Amino acid sequence: MSEQPITIEARGGIEVVSLNRPDRLNTMNEPLIAALLDYFTGLRDRQSVRVVVLRAEGRAFCAGLDLTGWAPDPDAGPIRQSWRTQRMIAAVMQAMRKCPQPVIVAAQGPACGGGFSLLLASDVRYGAPDLRMNAAYIKIGLGGCDMGASYFLPRLVGSSVASEYLLTGKFMSAEKALACGLISEIVPHDALLDKALALAEEMLLTSPMGLRLTKDALNLNIDAASMEHAFALEDRQQVMLGQAGDFAEAKAAFFEKRPPNWQDR
């Protein structure tokens, strides 16, 4: 078994995070979830990292929960133990949404249960032709709504498609995911990482604060109470960004026909 549950590769302002349990189809054991939670929570204080690419080693993105991968607590009953596991995994999805960096996922093979939710919690999704996703929980006697699926999926694909998959636990193919807008593109296996990195490099061409606040506005306005609330947030962001030094630099660079030199100020 791999010693490191995740690996992190820095590429300038981009970090590539790889699930690293290919021998177990990258299923979620306690060390893997602890590492992901620590990583995504820590991103709030690491603004030199501007974009994250999330991927996985081996033939599967993440086949769900590793039922044997959690240390039992002899002093806790089954409900308390399950609650700890449940909340720890859910906290990863929440940290992915709350971190200021866009998360681009490049996924292949099975993405089941919590693995499906890792995709849903990302900002942009690319899938290999063999990507297949499901909310597996309902297949084992639990509810189909877990790990944020009931929040994310209807907002991404609409209530009818979300209900179809959450009420049955059946697999969604890459083709279906593309058709309903859940993934941006189907990409061959050997080009997945390059595709994600190319998009990340495009994001690096934007101002650092502008990129962070764009993710923030997307997060907030998907649940905006009204059109007026959404416009108000956008107006405040733009006025604030318009007073920043990077906006002045962008104007100067435009007239001087050169790339901006972002200072994040």
Short mmCIF file of C-alpha atoms in Angstrom, two decimals:
data_model
loop_
_atom_site.label_atom_id
_atom_site.label_comp_id
_atom_site.label_asym_id
_atom_site.label_seq_id
_atom_site.Cartn_x
_atom_site.Cartn_y
_atom_site.Cartn_z
CA MET A 1 0.00 0.00 0.00
CA SER A 2 1.24 3.51 -0.82
CA GLU A 3 2.73 5.34 2.14
CA GLN A 4 1.32 8.75 1.19
CA PRO A 5 -2.48 8.84 0.74
CA ILE A 6 -2.12 11.96 -1.42
CA THR A 7 0.78 13.50 -3.28
CA ILE A 8 1.19 17.21 -3.99
CA GLU A 9 3.18 18.60 -6.91
CA ALA A 10 3.81 22.33 -7.16
CA ARG A 11 3.89 23.88 -10.64
CA GLY A 12 4.29 27.58 -10.00
CA GLY A 13 0.92 28.92 -8.91
CA ILE A 14 -0.73 25.55 -9.59
CA GLU A 15 -0.70 22.52 -7.29
CA VAL A 16 -1.55 19.05 -8.56
CA VAL A 17 -3.07 16.91 -5.82
CA SER A 18 -3.25 13.18 -6.56
CA LEU A 19 -5.22 10.56 -4.66
CA ASN A 20 -2.55 7.92 -4.13
CA ARG A 21 -4.17 4.61 -3.18
CA PRO A 22 -4.40 2.99 -6.60
CA ASP A 23 -4.21 -0.53 -5.16
CA ARG A 24 -7.48 0.20 -3.28
CA LEU A 25 -9.10 2.19 -6.11
CA ASN A 26 -8.39 5.34 -4.08
CA THR A 27 -11.14 4.51 -1.63
CA MET A 28 -11.53 6.85 1.32
CA ASN A 29 -9.74 5.63 4.42
CA GLU A 30 -9.04 7.79 7.43
CA PRO A 31 -5.49 8.88 6.41
CA LEU A 32 -6.70 9.89 2.94
CA ILE A 33 -9.57 11.97 4.29
CA ALA A 34 -7.39 13.53 7.00
CA ALA A 35 -4.82 14.50 4.35
CA LEU A 36 -7.45 16.01 2.03
CA LEU A 37 -9.07 17.90 4.88
CA ASP A 38 -5.75 19.28 6.06
CA TYR A 39 -4.81 20.29 2.51
CA PHE A 40 -8.03 22.05 1.49
CA THR A 41 -8.47 23.75 4.86
CA GLY A 42 -4.89 25.03 4.72
CA LEU A 43 -5.39 26.61 1.30
CA ARG A 44 -7.13 29.58 2.87
CA ASP A 45 -3.76 30.73 4.22
CA ARG A 46 -1.72 29.80 1.12
CA GLN A 47 -2.64 32.40 -1.44
CA SER A 48 0.53 31.77 -3.45
CA VAL A 49 -1.36 28.68 -4.62
CA ARG A 50 -3.83 30.06 -7.14
CA VAL A 51 -5.36 26.95 -8.76
CA VAL A 52 -5.65 23.30 -7.68
CA VAL A 53 -5.85 20.31 -10.01
CA LEU A 54 -7.31 17.22 -8.33
CA ARG A 55 -6.65 13.84 -9.91
CA ALA A 56 -6.04 10.21 -8.98
CA GLU A 57 -3.47 7.52 -9.60
CA GLY A 58 -4.49 4.22 -11.17
CA ARG A 59 -7.63 3.14 -13.00
CA ALA A 60 -10.20 4.65 -10.62
CA PHE A 61 -10.74 8.18 -9.42
CA CYS A 62 -12.27 7.11 -6.10
CA ALA A 63 -14.49 4.09 -5.55
CA GLY A 64 -16.06 5.43 -2.37
CA LEU A 65 -15.56 4.56 1.29
CA ASP A 66 -12.98 2.06 2.50
CA LEU A 67 -15.01 0.26 5.15
CA THR A 68 -11.87 -1.27 6.66
CA GLY A 69 -9.85 1.94 6.67
CA TRP A 70 -11.12 3.67 9.80
CA ALA A 71 -9.69 3.10 13.26
CA PRO A 72 -12.42 1.89 15.66
CA ASP A 73 -12.98 3.72 18.92
CA PRO A 74 -13.57 1.12 21.65
CA ASP A 75 -15.19 3.74 23.86
CA ALA A 76 -17.70 4.91 21.25
CA GLY A 77 -20.92 3.31 20.14
CA PRO A 78 -21.73 2.69 16.46
CA ILE A 79 -23.63 5.96 16.02
CA ARG A 80 -20.81 8.06 17.44
CA GLN A 81 -18.23 6.28 15.29
CA SER A 82 -20.34 6.67 12.16
CA TRP A 83 -20.96 10.33 12.95
CA ARG A 84 -17.24 11.01 13.21
CA THR A 85 -16.56 9.40 9.83
CA GLN A 86 -19.54 11.12 8.24
CA ARG A 87 -18.61 14.59 9.43
CA MET A 88 -14.93 14.21 8.62
CA ILE A 89 -15.63 13.32 4.97
CA ALA A 90 -18.33 15.99 4.64
CA ALA A 91 -15.86 18.57 5.93
CA VAL A 92 -13.60 17.86 2.95
CA MET A 93 -16.34 18.79 0.45
CA GLN A 94 -17.11 21.94 2.43
CA ALA A 95 -13.42 22.91 2.56
CA MET A 96 -13.19 22.48 -1.22
CA ARG A 97 -16.01 24.96 -1.70
CA LYS A 98 -14.69 27.41 0.90
CA CYS A 99 -11.07 27.52 -0.27
CA PRO A 100 -10.44 30.60 -2.44
CA GLN A 101 -8.68 28.63 -5.19
CA PRO A 102 -10.61 27.12 -8.12
CA VAL A 103 -10.44 23.31 -8.09
CA ILE A 104 -10.21 21.55 -11.45
CA VAL A 105 -10.80 17.82 -11.31
CA ALA A 106 -9.51 15.31 -13.88
CA ALA A 107 -11.24 11.97 -13.28
CA GLN A 108 -11.21 8.50 -14.75
CA GLY A 109 -12.92 5.19 -14.04
CA PRO A 110 -15.28 4.78 -11.08
CA ALA A 111 -16.18 7.83 -8.97
CA CYS A 112 -18.59 6.34 -6.45
CA GLY A 113 -20.22 7.71 -3.31
CA GLY A 114 -17.78 10.10 -1.72
CA GLY A 115 -15.71 10.00 -4.90
CA PHE A 116 -18.70 11.34 -6.82
CA SER A 117 -19.03 14.11 -4.23
CA LEU A 118 -15.38 15.11 -4.72
CA LEU A 119 -16.28 15.78 -8.35
CA LEU A 120 -19.42 17.68 -7.40
CA ALA A 121 -17.52 19.89 -4.94
CA SER A 122 -14.99 20.91 -7.59
CA ASP A 123 -15.33 23.97 -9.80
CA VAL A 124 -14.51 22.46 -13.21
CA ARG A 125 -14.68 18.78 -14.14
CA TYR A 126 -13.00 16.89 -16.98
CA GLY A 127 -13.66 13.18 -17.44
CA ALA A 128 -12.01 10.30 -19.26
CA PRO A 129 -14.25 8.20 -21.56
CA ASP A 130 -14.52 5.48 -18.88
CA LEU A 131 -15.60 7.84 -16.10
CA ARG A 132 -18.70 6.50 -14.37
CA MET A 133 -20.25 8.11 -11.32
CA ASN A 134 -22.95 7.22 -8.83
CA ALA A 135 -24.36 8.13 -5.44
CA ALA A 136 -23.97 4.58 -4.26
CA TYR A 137 -25.41 5.03 -0.78
CA ILE A 138 -29.00 4.11 -1.64
CA LYS A 139 -27.76 0.76 -2.99
CA ILE A 140 -26.65 -0.32 0.49
CA GLY A 141 -29.75 0.60 2.45
CA LEU A 142 -28.88 4.24 3.13
CA GLY A 143 -30.38 7.39 1.65
CA GLY A 144 -29.24 8.57 -1.76
CA CYS A 145 -28.46 12.05 -0.43
CA ASP A 146 -25.02 12.13 1.15
CA MET A 147 -21.76 14.08 1.13
CA GLY A 148 -23.39 17.15 -0.38
CA ALA A 149 -24.96 15.33 -3.33
CA SER A 150 -28.45 16.67 -2.60
CA TYR A 151 -27.07 20.21 -2.58
CA PHE A 152 -24.60 20.11 -5.45
CA LEU A 153 -26.19 17.82 -8.03
CA PRO A 154 -29.56 19.58 -8.53
CA ARG A 155 -27.77 22.89 -8.91
CA LEU A 156 -25.44 21.42 -11.52
CA VAL A 157 -27.83 19.34 -13.63
CA GLY A 158 -31.37 20.27 -12.52
CA SER A 159 -33.78 18.51 -10.20
CA SER A 160 -35.08 15.89 -12.65
CA VAL A 161 -31.69 14.47 -13.60
CA ALA A 162 -30.49 14.72 -10.00
CA SER A 163 -33.55 12.85 -8.74
CA GLU A 164 -33.11 10.14 -11.37
CA TYR A 165 -29.63 9.32 -10.13
CA LEU A 166 -30.00 9.97 -6.40
CA LEU A 167 -33.20 7.92 -6.13
CA THR A 168 -31.68 4.90 -7.88
CA GLY A 169 -27.93 4.97 -7.28
CA LYS A 170 -27.41 4.02 -10.91
CA PHE A 171 -24.23 4.98 -12.73
CA MET A 172 -23.95 8.12 -14.85
CA SER A 173 -21.66 7.71 -17.85
CA ALA A 174 -19.20 10.31 -19.06
CA GLU A 175 -21.41 10.87 -22.11
CA LYS A 176 -24.48 11.56 -19.97
CA ALA A 177 -22.45 13.82 -17.66
CA LEU A 178 -21.27 15.82 -20.66
CA ALA A 179 -24.78 16.07 -22.09
CA CYS A 180 -26.21 17.50 -18.87
CA GLY A 181 -23.29 19.85 -18.23
CA LEU A 182 -21.81 18.05 -15.24
CA ILE A 183 -18.42 17.75 -16.93
CA SER A 184 -16.94 20.25 -19.37
CA GLU A 185 -15.33 17.78 -21.74
CA ILE A 186 -14.50 14.11 -22.27
CA VAL A 187 -10.73 13.81 -22.60
CA PRO A 188 -8.56 10.76 -23.40
CA HIS A 189 -6.76 9.25 -20.40
CA ASP A 190 -3.32 10.33 -21.50
CA ALA A 191 -4.46 13.93 -22.05
CA LEU A 192 -6.49 14.45 -18.86
CA LEU A 193 -3.80 16.10 -16.77
CA ASP A 194 -2.57 18.27 -19.63
CA LYS A 195 -6.13 19.45 -20.26
CA ALA A 196 -6.61 20.42 -16.61
CA LEU A 197 -3.23 22.13 -16.47
CA ALA A 198 -3.96 24.11 -19.63
CA LEU A 199 -7.13 25.49 -18.06
CA ALA A 200 -5.26 26.22 -14.83
CA GLU A 201 -2.65 28.16 -16.81
CA GLU A 202 -5.46 30.24 -18.37
CA MET A 203 -6.71 31.05 -14.89
CA LEU A 204 -3.23 32.21 -13.91
CA LEU A 205 -3.51 34.95 -16.54
CA THR A 206 -6.19 36.64 -14.41
CA SER A 207 -5.54 38.84 -11.40
CA PRO A 208 -5.17 36.86 -8.15
CA MET A 209 -7.86 38.75 -6.23
CA GLY A 210 -10.18 38.78 -9.23
CA LEU A 211 -9.93 35.00 -9.51
CA ARG A 212 -10.58 34.46 -5.81
CA LEU A 213 -13.56 36.79 -5.72
CA THR A 214 -15.05 35.24 -8.86
CA LYS A 215 -15.18 31.84 -7.14
CA ASP A 216 -16.60 33.56 -4.07
CA ALA A 217 -19.38 35.23 -6.08
CA LEU A 218 -20.24 31.99 -7.89
CA ASN A 219 -20.53 30.22 -4.54
CA LEU A 220 -22.72 32.91 -2.99
CA ASN A 221 -24.92 33.78 -5.94
CA ILE A 222 -25.99 30.24 -6.72
CA ASP A 223 -28.07 30.63 -3.55
CA ALA A 224 -28.79 34.34 -3.92
CA ALA A 225 -32.12 35.35 -2.42
CA SER A 226 -32.95 37.40 -5.51
CA MET A 227 -31.55 38.89 -8.68
CA GLU A 228 -30.99 42.12 -6.76
CA HIS A 229 -28.85 40.32 -4.16
CA ALA A 230 -26.66 38.85 -6.92
CA PHE A 231 -26.19 42.20 -8.64
CA ALA A 232 -25.39 43.89 -5.33
CA LEU A 233 -22.57 41.45 -4.59
CA GLU A 234 -21.14 41.80 -8.10
CA ASP A 235 -21.31 45.61 -7.90
CA ARG A 236 -19.43 45.69 -4.60
CA GLN A 237 -16.77 43.29 -5.83
CA GLN A 238 -16.16 45.28 -9.01
CA VAL A 239 -15.93 48.62 -7.24
CA MET A 240 -13.48 47.16 -4.73
CA LEU A 241 -11.35 45.48 -7.40
CA GLY A 242 -11.39 48.68 -9.45
CA GLN A 243 -9.49 50.44 -6.64
CA ALA A 244 -6.78 47.76 -6.49
CA GLY A 245 -3.30 48.19 -7.85
CA ASP A 246 -3.72 45.19 -10.14
CA PHE A 247 -6.54 46.96 -11.99
CA ALA A 248 -4.26 49.91 -12.71
CA GLU A 249 -1.57 47.46 -13.81
CA ALA A 250 -4.04 45.71 -16.14
CA LYS A 251 -4.93 49.03 -17.81
CA ALA A 252 -1.28 49.95 -18.23
CA ALA A 253 -0.45 46.54 -19.65
CA PHE A 254 -3.33 46.79 -22.12
CA PHE A 255 -2.12 50.08 -23.54
CA GLU A 256 1.52 48.94 -23.53
CA LYS A 257 0.55 45.67 -25.26
CA ARG A 258 2.23 43.43 -22.68
CA PRO A 259 1.08 40.83 -20.11
CA PRO A 260 0.16 42.27 -16.70
CA ASN A 261 2.58 41.85 -13.83
CA TRP A 262 0.17 40.92 -11.04
CA GLN A 263 1.15 41.97 -7.52
CA ASP A 264 -2.03 40.80 -5.70
CA ARG A 265 -2.62 44.21 -4.17
#
